[in-house]
Amino acid sequence: MNQEDDICQIKTINKEKVNRVKKQLMQEDTFLEMSETFKTLGDKTRVKILHALSKEELCVCDISAVVEMSMSLVSHQLRILRDKKLVKYRKQGKTVYYSLDDDHIVQLLKMAYEHVNE
């Protein structure tokens, strides 16, 4: 297969299709936020943390034990996940518990898992 097998050999634009799709596109800032979410999910450790939190709420110490990383490294990853609204936390006394921000994150993980296991 040469380089040109995967591109059009004749440049023709179907203006009706192009206009129809353009009208259905999301706002630019939505694309930016989505790409930032995918960048955040592009880290194996963060995905591992999210997967663990999809099973149950965990404190930082527990997450650290699950992913086998220091608490400071886990805290750094959790800050990134929190900034992207993927996880939330609550304090109970001196313990901080993390959970997924909402069920959409579970769906993202599930869809990604199904995709890579097709």
mmCIF file of C-alpha atoms in Angstrom:
data_model
loop_
_atom_site.group_PDB
_atom_site.id
_atom_site.type_symbol
_atom_site.label_atom_id
_atom_site.label_comp_id
_atom_site.label_asym_id
_atom_site.label_seq_id
_atom_site.Cartn_x
_atom_site.Cartn_y
_atom_site.Cartn_z
ATOM 1 C CA MET A 1 0.000 0.000 0.000
ATOM 2 C CA ASN A 2 1.512 3.319 -0.979
ATOM 3 C CA GLN A 3 0.918 6.672 0.687
ATOM 4 C CA GLU A 4 -1.731 7.760 -1.741
ATOM 5 C CA ASP A 5 -4.035 4.795 -1.276
ATOM 6 C CA ASP A 6 -5.677 6.404 1.746
ATOM 7 C CA ILE A 7 -6.493 9.838 0.282
ATOM 8 C CA CYS A 8 -8.781 11.013 -2.504
ATOM 9 C CA GLN A 9 -7.127 11.060 -5.897
ATOM 10 C CA ILE A 10 -9.611 13.646 -7.157
ATOM 11 C CA LYS A 11 -10.459 16.657 -5.014
ATOM 12 C CA THR A 12 -14.239 16.996 -4.928
ATOM 13 C CA ILE A 13 -16.137 18.536 -2.054
ATOM 14 C CA ASN A 14 -19.755 17.644 -1.386
ATOM 15 C CA LYS A 15 -20.929 21.061 -0.193
ATOM 16 C CA GLU A 16 -24.248 19.744 1.123
ATOM 17 C CA LYS A 17 -22.538 17.187 3.361
ATOM 18 C CA VAL A 18 -19.909 19.676 4.498
ATOM 19 C CA ASN A 19 -22.525 22.296 5.422
ATOM 20 C CA ARG A 20 -24.731 19.716 7.154
ATOM 21 C CA VAL A 21 -21.855 18.453 9.286
ATOM 22 C CA LYS A 22 -20.564 21.968 10.053
ATOM 23 C CA LYS A 23 -23.991 22.904 11.427
ATOM 24 C CA GLN A 24 -23.826 19.909 13.777
ATOM 25 C CA LEU A 25 -20.331 20.561 15.125
ATOM 26 C CA MET A 26 -19.901 21.520 18.755
ATOM 27 C CA GLN A 27 -18.477 24.827 19.956
ATOM 28 C CA GLU A 28 -14.676 25.249 19.742
ATOM 29 C CA ASP A 29 -14.315 25.498 23.511
ATOM 30 C CA THR A 30 -16.114 22.166 23.866
ATOM 31 C CA PHE A 31 -13.559 20.540 21.549
ATOM 32 C CA LEU A 32 -10.785 22.046 23.651
ATOM 33 C CA GLU A 33 -12.255 20.739 26.921
ATOM 34 C CA MET A 34 -12.796 17.293 25.397
ATOM 35 C CA SER A 35 -9.230 17.113 24.113
ATOM 36 C CA GLU A 36 -7.942 18.150 27.555
ATOM 37 C CA THR A 37 -9.992 15.334 29.112
ATOM 38 C CA PHE A 38 -8.525 12.827 26.665
ATOM 39 C CA LYS A 39 -5.008 14.132 27.377
ATOM 40 C CA THR A 40 -5.644 13.578 31.071
ATOM 41 C CA LEU A 41 -6.873 10.058 30.344
ATOM 42 C CA GLY A 42 -3.720 9.463 28.294
ATOM 43 C CA ASP A 43 -1.758 8.564 31.416
ATOM 44 C CA LYS A 44 -1.764 4.915 32.583
ATOM 45 C CA THR A 45 -1.508 5.802 36.271
ATOM 46 C CA ARG A 46 -4.461 8.172 36.119
ATOM 47 C CA VAL A 47 -6.561 5.572 34.289
ATOM 48 C CA LYS A 48 -5.594 3.014 36.929
ATOM 49 C CA ILE A 49 -6.662 5.421 39.686
ATOM 50 C CA LEU A 50 -9.967 6.109 37.939
ATOM 51 C CA HIS A 51 -10.580 2.398 37.491
ATOM 52 C CA ALA A 52 -9.950 1.799 41.190
ATOM 53 C CA LEU A 53 -12.323 4.628 42.088
ATOM 54 C CA SER A 54 -14.963 3.158 39.793
ATOM 55 C CA LYS A 55 -15.080 0.217 42.215
ATOM 56 C CA GLU A 56 -15.466 2.270 45.399
ATOM 57 C CA GLU A 57 -14.569 5.445 47.221
ATOM 58 C CA LEU A 58 -10.989 5.285 48.509
ATOM 59 C CA CYS A 59 -8.740 7.412 50.687
ATOM 60 C CA VAL A 60 -5.376 8.570 49.363
ATOM 61 C CA CYS A 61 -3.581 5.889 51.415
ATOM 62 C CA ASP A 62 -5.728 3.147 49.856
ATOM 63 C CA ILE A 63 -5.238 4.490 46.328
ATOM 64 C CA SER A 64 -1.507 4.606 46.960
ATOM 65 C CA ALA A 65 -1.553 0.919 47.964
ATOM 66 C CA VAL A 66 -3.707 -0.094 44.981
ATOM 67 C CA VAL A 67 -1.513 1.603 42.363
ATOM 68 C CA GLU A 68 1.694 0.878 44.276
ATOM 69 C CA MET A 69 2.928 4.469 44.257
ATOM 70 C CA SER A 70 3.869 6.925 46.964
ATOM 71 C CA MET A 71 1.142 9.060 48.480
ATOM 72 C CA SER A 72 2.787 12.228 47.144
ATOM 73 C CA LEU A 73 2.780 10.892 43.564
ATOM 74 C CA VAL A 74 -0.832 9.751 43.937
ATOM 75 C CA SER A 75 -1.802 13.152 45.363
ATOM 76 C CA HIS A 76 -0.230 14.843 42.345
ATOM 77 C CA GLN A 77 -2.239 12.638 39.962
ATOM 78 C CA LEU A 78 -5.419 13.217 41.963
ATOM 79 C CA ARG A 79 -4.922 16.983 41.712
ATOM 80 C CA ILE A 80 -4.771 16.688 37.930
ATOM 81 C CA LEU A 81 -7.889 14.504 37.881
ATOM 82 C CA ARG A 82 -9.685 16.911 40.207
ATOM 83 C CA ASP A 83 -8.771 19.916 38.036
ATOM 84 C CA LYS A 84 -10.369 18.171 35.052
ATOM 85 C CA LYS A 85 -13.497 17.360 37.108
ATOM 86 C CA LEU A 86 -12.924 13.612 36.830
ATOM 87 C CA VAL A 87 -12.749 13.005 40.594
ATOM 88 C CA LYS A 88 -14.092 14.713 43.680
ATOM 89 C CA TYR A 89 -13.105 14.440 47.320
ATOM 90 C CA ARG A 90 -14.521 14.758 50.783
ATOM 91 C CA LYS A 91 -12.780 15.106 54.109
ATOM 92 C CA GLN A 92 -13.725 13.045 57.089
ATOM 93 C CA GLY A 93 -11.641 14.148 60.034
ATOM 94 C CA LYS A 94 -8.032 13.882 58.905
ATOM 95 C CA THR A 95 -8.776 11.469 56.051
ATOM 96 C CA VAL A 96 -9.484 12.527 52.457
ATOM 97 C CA TYR A 97 -11.703 10.216 50.401
ATOM 98 C CA TYR A 98 -11.882 10.309 46.618
ATOM 99 C CA SER A 99 -14.594 9.150 44.248
ATOM 100 C CA LEU A 100 -15.439 9.652 40.603
ATOM 101 C CA ASP A 101 -17.062 12.982 39.876
ATOM 102 C CA ASP A 102 -20.014 11.345 38.078
ATOM 103 C CA ASP A 103 -21.159 8.235 36.210
ATOM 104 C CA HIS A 104 -19.919 9.577 32.858
ATOM 105 C CA ILE A 105 -16.379 8.679 33.869
ATOM 106 C CA VAL A 106 -17.444 5.050 34.402
ATOM 107 C CA GLN A 107 -18.944 5.083 30.916
ATOM 108 C CA LEU A 108 -15.734 6.503 29.406
ATOM 109 C CA LEU A 109 -13.675 3.782 31.089
ATOM 110 C CA LYS A 110 -16.105 1.067 30.048
ATOM 111 C CA MET A 111 -16.189 2.232 26.426
ATOM 112 C CA ALA A 112 -12.396 2.472 26.259
ATOM 113 C CA TYR A 113 -12.088 -1.036 27.746
ATOM 114 C CA GLU A 114 -14.558 -2.464 25.234
ATOM 115 C CA HIS A 115 -12.790 -0.680 22.379
ATOM 116 C CA VAL A 116 -9.332 -2.060 23.198
ATOM 117 C CA ASN A 117 -10.729 -5.569 23.734
ATOM 118 C CA GLU A 118 -12.613 -5.813 20.422
#
